[in-house]
XYZ file of C-alpha atoms in Angstrom:
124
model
C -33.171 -43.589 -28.876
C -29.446 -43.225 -30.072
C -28.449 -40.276 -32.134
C -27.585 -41.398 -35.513
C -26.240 -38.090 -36.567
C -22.412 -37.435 -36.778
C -21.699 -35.384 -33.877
C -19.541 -31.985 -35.535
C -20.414 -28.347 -34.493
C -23.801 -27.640 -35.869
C -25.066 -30.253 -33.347
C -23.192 -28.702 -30.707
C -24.837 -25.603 -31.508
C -27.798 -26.842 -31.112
C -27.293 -28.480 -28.095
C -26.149 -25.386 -26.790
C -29.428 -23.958 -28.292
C -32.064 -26.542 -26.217
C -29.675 -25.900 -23.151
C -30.206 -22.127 -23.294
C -33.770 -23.042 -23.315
C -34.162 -25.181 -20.614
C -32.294 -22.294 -18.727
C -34.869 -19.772 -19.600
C -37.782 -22.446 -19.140
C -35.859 -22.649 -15.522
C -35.852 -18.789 -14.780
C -39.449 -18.223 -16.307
C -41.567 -20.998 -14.410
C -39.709 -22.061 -11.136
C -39.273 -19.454 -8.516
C -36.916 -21.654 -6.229
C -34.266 -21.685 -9.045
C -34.541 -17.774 -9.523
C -33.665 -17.727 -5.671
C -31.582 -19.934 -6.142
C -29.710 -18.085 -8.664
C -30.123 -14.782 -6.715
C -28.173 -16.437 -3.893
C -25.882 -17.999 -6.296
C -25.079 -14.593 -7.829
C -24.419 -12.860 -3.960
C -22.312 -15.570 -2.965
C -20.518 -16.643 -5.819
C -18.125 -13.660 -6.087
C -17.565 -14.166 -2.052
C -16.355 -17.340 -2.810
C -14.206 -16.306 -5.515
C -13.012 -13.922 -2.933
C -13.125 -16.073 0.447
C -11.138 -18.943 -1.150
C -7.469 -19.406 0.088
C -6.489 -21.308 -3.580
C -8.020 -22.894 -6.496
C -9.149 -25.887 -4.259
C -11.123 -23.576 -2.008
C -12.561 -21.441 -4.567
C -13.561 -24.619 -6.707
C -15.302 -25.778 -3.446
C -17.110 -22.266 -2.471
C -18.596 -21.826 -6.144
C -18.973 -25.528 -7.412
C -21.469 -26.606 -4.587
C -23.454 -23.665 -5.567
C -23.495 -24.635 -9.213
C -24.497 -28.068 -8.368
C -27.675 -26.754 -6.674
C -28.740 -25.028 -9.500
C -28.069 -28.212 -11.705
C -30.006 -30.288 -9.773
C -33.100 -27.696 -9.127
C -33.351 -27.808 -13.204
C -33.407 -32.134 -12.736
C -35.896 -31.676 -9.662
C -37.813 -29.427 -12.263
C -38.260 -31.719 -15.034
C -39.142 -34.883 -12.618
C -41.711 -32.686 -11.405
C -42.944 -31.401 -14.987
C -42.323 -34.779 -16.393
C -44.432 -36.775 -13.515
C -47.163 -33.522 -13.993
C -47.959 -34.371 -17.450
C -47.945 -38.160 -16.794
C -50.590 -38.367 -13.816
C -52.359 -35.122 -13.204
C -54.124 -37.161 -9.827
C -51.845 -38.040 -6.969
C -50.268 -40.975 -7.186
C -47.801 -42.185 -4.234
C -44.924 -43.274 -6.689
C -45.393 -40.208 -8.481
C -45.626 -37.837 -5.346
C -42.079 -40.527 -3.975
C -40.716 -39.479 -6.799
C -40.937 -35.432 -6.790
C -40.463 -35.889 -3.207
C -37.148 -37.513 -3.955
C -35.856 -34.721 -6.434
C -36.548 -32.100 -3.676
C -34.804 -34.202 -1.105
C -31.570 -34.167 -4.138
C -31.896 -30.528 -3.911
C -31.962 -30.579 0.084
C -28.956 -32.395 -0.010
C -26.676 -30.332 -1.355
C -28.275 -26.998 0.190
C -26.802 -28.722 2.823
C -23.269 -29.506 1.299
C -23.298 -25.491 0.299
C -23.675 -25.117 4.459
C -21.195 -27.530 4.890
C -18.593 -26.336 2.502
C -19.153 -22.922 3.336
C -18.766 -23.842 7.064
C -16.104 -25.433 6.837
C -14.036 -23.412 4.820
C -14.712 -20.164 6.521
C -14.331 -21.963 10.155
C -10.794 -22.835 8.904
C -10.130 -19.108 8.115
C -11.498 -17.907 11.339
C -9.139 -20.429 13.500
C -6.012 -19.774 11.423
């Protein structure tokens, strides 16, 4: 349903506010996205100091930023899909299946950033 309420600062604050929660909701009940921000946390500062430019450095930290964005989305399909059919049900199983295979996919763009990035360093 559309918000009817005039958007101004006291609704971004409490966007803000739900965010923050679904951040600690995040940390408190999903242990792949507090691994996911451990890793995040070794290897963001590398990137920051790996990166040749603000392209590179964009590139090294972004990807891992995404992962964590999309771990939080593959959280609530799962949550979401929980509370609609506690019994398995093959769309329902598809579908968390699907939000895991989002997350997959850009583990693997991390890798392929990463790899890239540093292989360029190493050959120049």
């Amino acid at each position: 349903m559309p918000s009817t309420e005039p958007r101004g600062p006291k609704q971004i604050y409490k966007a803000l506010i739900w965010s923050l929660k679904g951040l600690r909701a995040s940390w408190t009940f999903e242990a792949s996205f507090r691994l996911e921000v451990y890793l995040s946390i070794v290897l963001f500062p590398l990137g920051l100091w790996f990166g040749r430019g603000a392209v590179e450095k964009a590139m090294l930290t972004g990807c891992l930023v995404l992962v964590l964005a999309a771990e939080i989305l593959n959280s609530a399909i799962e949550a979401v899909v929980d509370k609609t059919t506690p019994e398995f049900h093959e769309l329902a199983g598809r579908a968390k299946d699907m939000g895991s295979a989002a997350v997959f996919l850009l583990m693997l763009n991390v890798a392929l950033c990463w790899g890239l990035i540093l292989w360029q360093h190493a050959t120049t």
